[in-house]
């Protein structure tokens, strides 16, 4: 920001309008850290009014009649089961674990850290494509742990998503991880609870249990 002002003065480059003088400049990440960008990532300087216009125009990209639901929560909280119980066969389902398994031969539930950015990009490419419209998809479920508030807020702002957080006590998730998952999953559970930031905008379902079939993960 200092570099911008030193070079250009108190001028906003404008969001879908001409550059103009502004004394309320803000610096925003082009790709928000909550959406996979890095804290040190590229910044865009805009005045407050242009910055909120940019936020609104992102929200305007929503496709009428398209329902995007982010199902968040710790590992072993039943996110998959929840989607299975609520989704129709013609719904799109973007499950990071399933995409991860589809993109390597490492086997289900084995996460290779170097793959993660690519798996996330594949998921985001589908979401971006959905926003372009001209398709028959009416609903898309995104399954992601998303413990950070900013990450869930990003789904709301950019995709107009509803956010459902499935929450069970940490001990319950740990017990399930111990009996059902590779050992490193206990660490995933602990990390989620360490990083979780509640948000009143989320619909939090505590101790949600499937009514129909048995838990499938
Ligand atoms: Zn401006």
Coordinates of C-alpha atoms and ligand atoms in Angstrom, one line a residue, residues 12-15 17-18 20-22 25 46-51, ligand 1:
X12 CA -7.8 4.7 -6.3
X13 CA -7.3 2.8 -9.6
X14 CA -11.1 2.3 -9.7
X15 CA -13.2 -0.9 -9.9
X17 CA -14.8 3.1 -13.1
X18 CA -12.0 5.6 -13.8
X20 CA -10.0 8.8 -8.9
X21 CA -8.6 10.6 -5.9
X22 CA -9.3 8.8 -2.6
X25 CA -7.5 3.4 0.3
X46 CA -8.9 0.2 -3.9
X47 CA -10.8 2.8 -2.1
X48 CA -13.5 1.6 0.3
X49 CA -16.4 2.2 -2.1
X50 CA -14.7 0.4 -5.0
X51 CA -13.7 -2.4 -2.7
Ligands
LIG1 ZN1 -12.3 3.8 -5.8

